[in-house]
Amino acid sequence: MNLSKRELKTFYQIYKNVSFENIMPVSSNNSLILLPDDSSSLEFANIFMQHKEQSSKVYFISRDELKNFFSDEVQSSMCYYSFKDLNSLQMPSVPFLEKVFSLRYKNIIDLNSEFSRFVHPIIFFAPQWTVKLGFHSDISSNYYNVVLDSKNKTNYFETFELIKKFILI
């Protein structure tokens, strides 16, 4: 996802007033997981909830249209977004972004197979101390400090096990 010069200027105008007051380093291994917009999100969410360490907390971000498909346990850790949470560039609104940043997490795991406009600001504005993990793409090295081979994205449990090699979940 490359932004044109006009879109980039708009991007900075939209997000110039984002409050970073709530973003502080955390000592726990809490993770923010950006779920894909397809049925694989259900598999990923269930695997993360079933196999995570007891001491770790996971927060999920997903489209609200998928709300009814997640278990109650997953829903209790979910932060949903809808059309009203998007701006004209299909990126998260400032209030939604501030809501995401108010969560206490140390890791960001982007499970989308392709980089999206929605994910861009969440990854871009994440503090440097945050582990940012995502699948390989043409621009992934610009955003993630841990890049996964995209061949693993269809085997959900193998992907989870691979992620566990990099961060404690």
PDB file of C-alpha atoms in Angstrom:
ATOM      1  CA  MET A   1       0.000   0.000   0.000  1.00  0.00           C
ATOM      2  CA  ASN A   2       1.659   3.180  -1.150  1.00  0.00           C
ATOM      3  CA  LEU A   3       0.113   6.554  -0.476  1.00  0.00           C
ATOM      4  CA  SER A   4       0.206   9.287  -3.091  1.00  0.00           C
ATOM      5  CA  LYS A   5       1.719  12.641  -2.066  1.00  0.00           C
ATOM      6  CA  ARG A   6      -1.772  14.079  -1.667  1.00  0.00           C
ATOM      7  CA  GLU A   7      -2.884  11.128   0.478  1.00  0.00           C
ATOM      8  CA  LEU A   8       0.299  11.347   2.546  1.00  0.00           C
ATOM      9  CA  LYS A   9      -0.344  15.026   3.240  1.00  0.00           C
ATOM     10  CA  THR A  10      -3.923  14.196   4.234  1.00  0.00           C
ATOM     11  CA  PHE A  11      -2.619  11.353   6.408  1.00  0.00           C
ATOM     12  CA  TYR A  12      -0.434  13.719   8.412  1.00  0.00           C
ATOM     13  CA  GLN A  13      -3.202  16.317   8.667  1.00  0.00           C
ATOM     14  CA  ILE A  14      -5.661  13.752  10.008  1.00  0.00           C
ATOM     15  CA  TYR A  15      -3.339  12.272  12.594  1.00  0.00           C
ATOM     16  CA  LYS A  16      -1.368  15.318  13.725  1.00  0.00           C
ATOM     17  CA  ASN A  17      -3.530  15.670  16.855  1.00  0.00           C
ATOM     18  CA  VAL A  18      -3.507  12.032  17.962  1.00  0.00           C
ATOM     19  CA  SER A  19      -2.927  11.798  21.708  1.00  0.00           C
ATOM     20  CA  PHE A  20      -0.044   9.544  22.676  1.00  0.00           C
ATOM     21  CA  GLU A  21      -0.427  10.178  26.417  1.00  0.00           C
ATOM     22  CA  ASN A  22      -1.721   6.678  27.100  1.00  0.00           C
ATOM     23  CA  ILE A  23       1.093   4.942  25.257  1.00  0.00           C
ATOM     24  CA  MET A  24       3.566   3.738  27.840  1.00  0.00           C
ATOM     25  CA  PRO A  25       5.923   0.786  27.919  1.00  0.00           C
ATOM     26  CA  VAL A  26       4.372  -2.204  29.629  1.00  0.00           C
ATOM     27  CA  SER A  27       6.195  -4.953  31.455  1.00  0.00           C
ATOM     28  CA  SER A  28       3.653  -7.643  30.582  1.00  0.00           C
ATOM     29  CA  ASN A  29       3.532  -9.604  27.358  1.00  0.00           C
ATOM     30  CA  ASN A  30       0.133  -8.346  26.277  1.00  0.00           C
ATOM     31  CA  SER A  31      -0.453  -8.391  22.537  1.00  0.00           C
ATOM     32  CA  LEU A  32      -2.654  -6.497  20.098  1.00  0.00           C
ATOM     33  CA  ILE A  33      -3.717  -8.782  17.259  1.00  0.00           C
ATOM     34  CA  LEU A  34      -4.988  -7.275  14.021  1.00  0.00           C
ATOM     35  CA  LEU A  35      -7.271  -9.939  12.574  1.00  0.00           C
ATOM     36  CA  PRO A  36      -7.906 -10.424   8.849  1.00  0.00           C
ATOM     37  CA  ASP A  37     -11.300  -9.500   7.397  1.00  0.00           C
ATOM     38  CA  ASP A  38     -12.084 -13.069   6.397  1.00  0.00           C
ATOM     39  CA  SER A  39     -13.009 -16.386   8.030  1.00  0.00           C
ATOM     40  CA  SER A  40      -9.376 -17.043   8.990  1.00  0.00           C
ATOM     41  CA  SER A  41      -9.824 -14.469  11.764  1.00  0.00           C
ATOM     42  CA  LEU A  42     -12.075 -16.935  13.606  1.00  0.00           C
ATOM     43  CA  GLU A  43      -9.420 -19.652  13.477  1.00  0.00           C
ATOM     44  CA  PHE A  44      -6.611 -17.304  14.520  1.00  0.00           C
ATOM     45  CA  ALA A  45      -8.586 -15.821  17.418  1.00  0.00           C
ATOM     46  CA  ASN A  46      -9.536 -19.238  18.786  1.00  0.00           C
ATOM     47  CA  ILE A  47      -5.966 -20.545  18.553  1.00  0.00           C
ATOM     48  CA  PHE A  48      -4.573 -17.489  20.330  1.00  0.00           C
ATOM     49  CA  MET A  49      -7.131 -17.731  23.134  1.00  0.00           C
ATOM     50  CA  GLN A  50      -6.691 -21.497  23.606  1.00  0.00           C
ATOM     51  CA  HIS A  51      -2.893 -21.588  23.535  1.00  0.00           C
ATOM     52  CA  LYS A  52      -1.740 -18.297  25.026  1.00  0.00           C
ATOM     53  CA  GLU A  53       0.119 -18.162  28.312  1.00  0.00           C
ATOM     54  CA  GLN A  54      -2.135 -17.650  31.343  1.00  0.00           C
ATOM     55  CA  SER A  55      -0.275 -14.464  32.290  1.00  0.00           C
ATOM     56  CA  SER A  56      -0.602 -12.915  28.829  1.00  0.00           C
ATOM     57  CA  LYS A  57      -3.541 -10.818  27.679  1.00  0.00           C
ATOM     58  CA  VAL A  58      -4.478 -10.525  24.034  1.00  0.00           C
ATOM     59  CA  TYR A  59      -6.601  -7.816  22.449  1.00  0.00           C
ATOM     60  CA  PHE A  60      -8.100  -8.383  19.027  1.00  0.00           C
ATOM     61  CA  ILE A  61      -9.169  -5.853  16.411  1.00  0.00           C
ATOM     62  CA  SER A  62     -11.761  -6.963  13.893  1.00  0.00           C
ATOM     63  CA  ARG A  63     -14.610  -5.670  11.772  1.00  0.00           C
ATOM     64  CA  ASP A  64     -17.917  -5.491  13.613  1.00  0.00           C
ATOM     65  CA  GLU A  65     -19.636  -7.557  10.879  1.00  0.00           C
ATOM     66  CA  LEU A  66     -17.808 -10.607  12.256  1.00  0.00           C
ATOM     67  CA  LYS A  67     -18.973 -10.008  15.838  1.00  0.00           C
ATOM     68  CA  ASN A  68     -21.542 -12.810  15.957  1.00  0.00           C
ATOM     69  CA  PHE A  69     -19.053 -15.450  14.842  1.00  0.00           C
ATOM     70  CA  PHE A  70     -16.582 -15.116  17.732  1.00  0.00           C
ATOM     71  CA  SER A  71     -16.875 -16.993  21.016  1.00  0.00           C
ATOM     72  CA  ASP A  72     -17.759 -15.067  24.184  1.00  0.00           C
ATOM     73  CA  GLU A  73     -14.188 -15.462  25.413  1.00  0.00           C
ATOM     74  CA  VAL A  74     -12.791 -13.866  22.246  1.00  0.00           C
ATOM     75  CA  GLN A  75     -15.455 -11.141  22.263  1.00  0.00           C
ATOM     76  CA  SER A  76     -14.424 -10.073  25.757  1.00  0.00           C
ATOM     77  CA  SER A  77     -10.980  -9.190  24.342  1.00  0.00           C
ATOM     78  CA  MET A  78     -12.239  -7.689  21.089  1.00  0.00           C
ATOM     79  CA  CYS A  79     -12.107  -4.116  19.864  1.00  0.00           C
ATOM     80  CA  TYR A  80     -14.469  -3.870  16.899  1.00  0.00           C
ATOM     81  CA  TYR A  81     -14.467  -1.229  14.214  1.00  0.00           C
ATOM     82  CA  SER A  82     -17.182  -0.265  11.786  1.00  0.00           C
ATOM     83  CA  PHE A  83     -17.615   2.071   8.852  1.00  0.00           C
ATOM     84  CA  LYS A  84     -18.048   5.013  11.261  1.00  0.00           C
ATOM     85  CA  ASP A  85     -14.546   4.350  12.640  1.00  0.00           C
ATOM     86  CA  LEU A  86     -12.965   4.931   9.225  1.00  0.00           C
ATOM     87  CA  ASN A  87     -12.013   8.222   7.644  1.00  0.00           C
ATOM     88  CA  SER A  88     -12.134   9.164   3.956  1.00  0.00           C
ATOM     89  CA  LEU A  89      -8.871   7.266   3.279  1.00  0.00           C
ATOM     90  CA  GLN A  90     -10.326   4.073   4.827  1.00  0.00           C
ATOM     91  CA  MET A  91      -7.963   4.502   7.789  1.00  0.00           C
ATOM     92  CA  PRO A  92      -8.964   4.485  11.462  1.00  0.00           C
ATOM     93  CA  SER A  93     -10.499   7.665  12.816  1.00  0.00           C
ATOM     94  CA  VAL A  94      -8.548   9.558  15.470  1.00  0.00           C
ATOM     95  CA  PRO A  95     -10.945   8.497  18.299  1.00  0.00           C
ATOM     96  CA  PHE A  96     -10.619   4.844  17.275  1.00  0.00           C
ATOM     97  CA  LEU A  97      -6.829   5.104  17.079  1.00  0.00           C
ATOM     98  CA  GLU A  98      -6.723   6.672  20.546  1.00  0.00           C
ATOM     99  CA  LYS A  99      -8.933   3.845  21.821  1.00  0.00           C
ATOM    100  CA  VAL A 100      -6.468   1.300  20.404  1.00  0.00           C
ATOM    101  CA  PHE A 101      -3.509   3.124  21.939  1.00  0.00           C
ATOM    102  CA  SER A 102      -5.210   3.153  25.341  1.00  0.00           C
ATOM    103  CA  LEU A 103      -4.961  -0.652  25.463  1.00  0.00           C
ATOM    104  CA  ARG A 104      -1.918  -1.879  27.353  1.00  0.00           C
ATOM    105  CA  TYR A 105       0.127  -4.049  24.955  1.00  0.00           C
ATOM    106  CA  LYS A 106       3.745  -4.750  24.184  1.00  0.00           C
ATOM    107  CA  ASN A 107       3.368  -6.544  20.850  1.00  0.00           C
ATOM    108  CA  ILE A 108       1.411  -5.901  17.664  1.00  0.00           C
ATOM    109  CA  ILE A 109       0.675  -8.931  15.519  1.00  0.00           C
ATOM    110  CA  ASP A 110      -0.772  -8.170  12.093  1.00  0.00           C
ATOM    111  CA  LEU A 111      -2.332 -11.346  10.692  1.00  0.00           C
ATOM    112  CA  ASN A 112      -3.501  -9.714   7.462  1.00  0.00           C
ATOM    113  CA  SER A 113      -1.827 -11.313   4.463  1.00  0.00           C
ATOM    114  CA  GLU A 114      -1.645  -7.952   2.694  1.00  0.00           C
ATOM    115  CA  PHE A 115      -0.857  -4.567   4.165  1.00  0.00           C
ATOM    116  CA  SER A 116      -3.989  -2.430   4.440  1.00  0.00           C
ATOM    117  CA  ARG A 117      -4.811   1.236   4.871  1.00  0.00           C
ATOM    118  CA  PHE A 118      -6.622   0.432   8.088  1.00  0.00           C
ATOM    119  CA  VAL A 119      -3.566  -1.196   9.658  1.00  0.00           C
ATOM    120  CA  HIS A 120      -1.094   1.463   8.445  1.00  0.00           C
ATOM    121  CA  PRO A 121      -1.617   4.099  11.194  1.00  0.00           C
ATOM    122  CA  ILE A 122      -1.760   1.514  13.981  1.00  0.00           C
ATOM    123  CA  ILE A 123       1.629   0.141  12.952  1.00  0.00           C
ATOM    124  CA  PHE A 124       3.076   3.511  11.912  1.00  0.00           C
ATOM    125  CA  PHE A 125       2.332   5.265  15.207  1.00  0.00           C
ATOM    126  CA  ALA A 126       3.217   2.313  17.433  1.00  0.00           C
ATOM    127  CA  PRO A 127       6.026   3.158  19.856  1.00  0.00           C
ATOM    128  CA  GLN A 128       9.517   1.983  19.008  1.00  0.00           C
ATOM    129  CA  TRP A 129       9.608  -0.378  22.006  1.00  0.00           C
ATOM    130  CA  THR A 130       6.698  -2.322  20.514  1.00  0.00           C
ATOM    131  CA  VAL A 131       7.389  -5.591  18.712  1.00  0.00           C
ATOM    132  CA  LYS A 132       5.626  -5.252  15.349  1.00  0.00           C
ATOM    133  CA  LEU A 133       5.141  -8.580  13.625  1.00  0.00           C
ATOM    134  CA  GLY A 134       3.495  -9.210  10.249  1.00  0.00           C
ATOM    135  CA  PHE A 135       3.632 -11.187   7.020  1.00  0.00           C
ATOM    136  CA  HIS A 136       6.156 -10.494   4.292  1.00  0.00           C
ATOM    137  CA  SER A 137       5.189  -8.054   1.540  1.00  0.00           C
ATOM    138  CA  ASP A 138       6.974  -5.538  -0.675  1.00  0.00           C
ATOM    139  CA  ILE A 139       6.844  -2.917   2.084  1.00  0.00           C
ATOM    140  CA  SER A 140       6.778  -5.036   5.246  1.00  0.00           C
ATOM    141  CA  SER A 141      10.358  -4.186   6.201  1.00  0.00           C
ATOM    142  CA  ASN A 142       9.297  -0.521   6.505  1.00  0.00           C
ATOM    143  CA  TYR A 143       6.735  -1.318   9.209  1.00  0.00           C
ATOM    144  CA  TYR A 144       7.521  -4.574  10.999  1.00  0.00           C
ATOM    145  CA  ASN A 145      10.580  -5.484  13.023  1.00  0.00           C
ATOM    146  CA  VAL A 146       9.693  -9.187  12.728  1.00  0.00           C
ATOM    147  CA  VAL A 147       8.536 -10.409   9.307  1.00  0.00           C
ATOM    148  CA  LEU A 148       6.936 -13.830   8.825  1.00  0.00           C
ATOM    149  CA  ASP A 149       7.163 -15.846   5.643  1.00  0.00           C
ATOM    150  CA  SER A 150       3.809 -15.569   3.892  1.00  0.00           C
ATOM    151  CA  LYS A 151       3.869 -19.302   3.045  1.00  0.00           C
ATOM    152  CA  ASN A 152       2.762 -20.031   6.631  1.00  0.00           C
ATOM    153  CA  LYS A 153      -0.375 -17.884   6.573  1.00  0.00           C
ATOM    154  CA  THR A 154      -2.728 -20.749   5.695  1.00  0.00           C
ATOM    155  CA  ASN A 155      -1.674 -23.076   8.526  1.00  0.00           C
ATOM    156  CA  TYR A 156      -3.016 -21.191  11.527  1.00  0.00           C
ATOM    157  CA  PHE A 157      -1.474 -23.292  14.286  1.00  0.00           C
ATOM    158  CA  GLU A 158       1.974 -23.305  12.602  1.00  0.00           C
ATOM    159  CA  THR A 159       1.726 -19.528  12.277  1.00  0.00           C
ATOM    160  CA  PHE A 160       0.887 -19.280  15.989  1.00  0.00           C
ATOM    161  CA  GLU A 161       3.830 -21.536  16.910  1.00  0.00           C
ATOM    162  CA  LEU A 162       6.149 -19.452  14.721  1.00  0.00           C
ATOM    163  CA  ILE A 163       4.968 -16.237  16.402  1.00  0.00           C
ATOM    164  CA  LYS A 164       5.609 -17.813  19.818  1.00  0.00           C
ATOM    165  CA  LYS A 165       9.282 -18.183  18.828  1.00  0.00           C
ATOM    166  CA  PHE A 166       9.573 -14.390  18.701  1.00  0.00           C
ATOM    167  CA  ILE A 167       7.301 -13.225  21.509  1.00  0.00           C
ATOM    168  CA  LEU A 168       5.809 -14.704  24.643  1.00  0.00           C
ATOM    169  CA  ILE A 169       2.077 -15.035  24.144  1.00  0.00           C
TER     170      ILE A 169
END
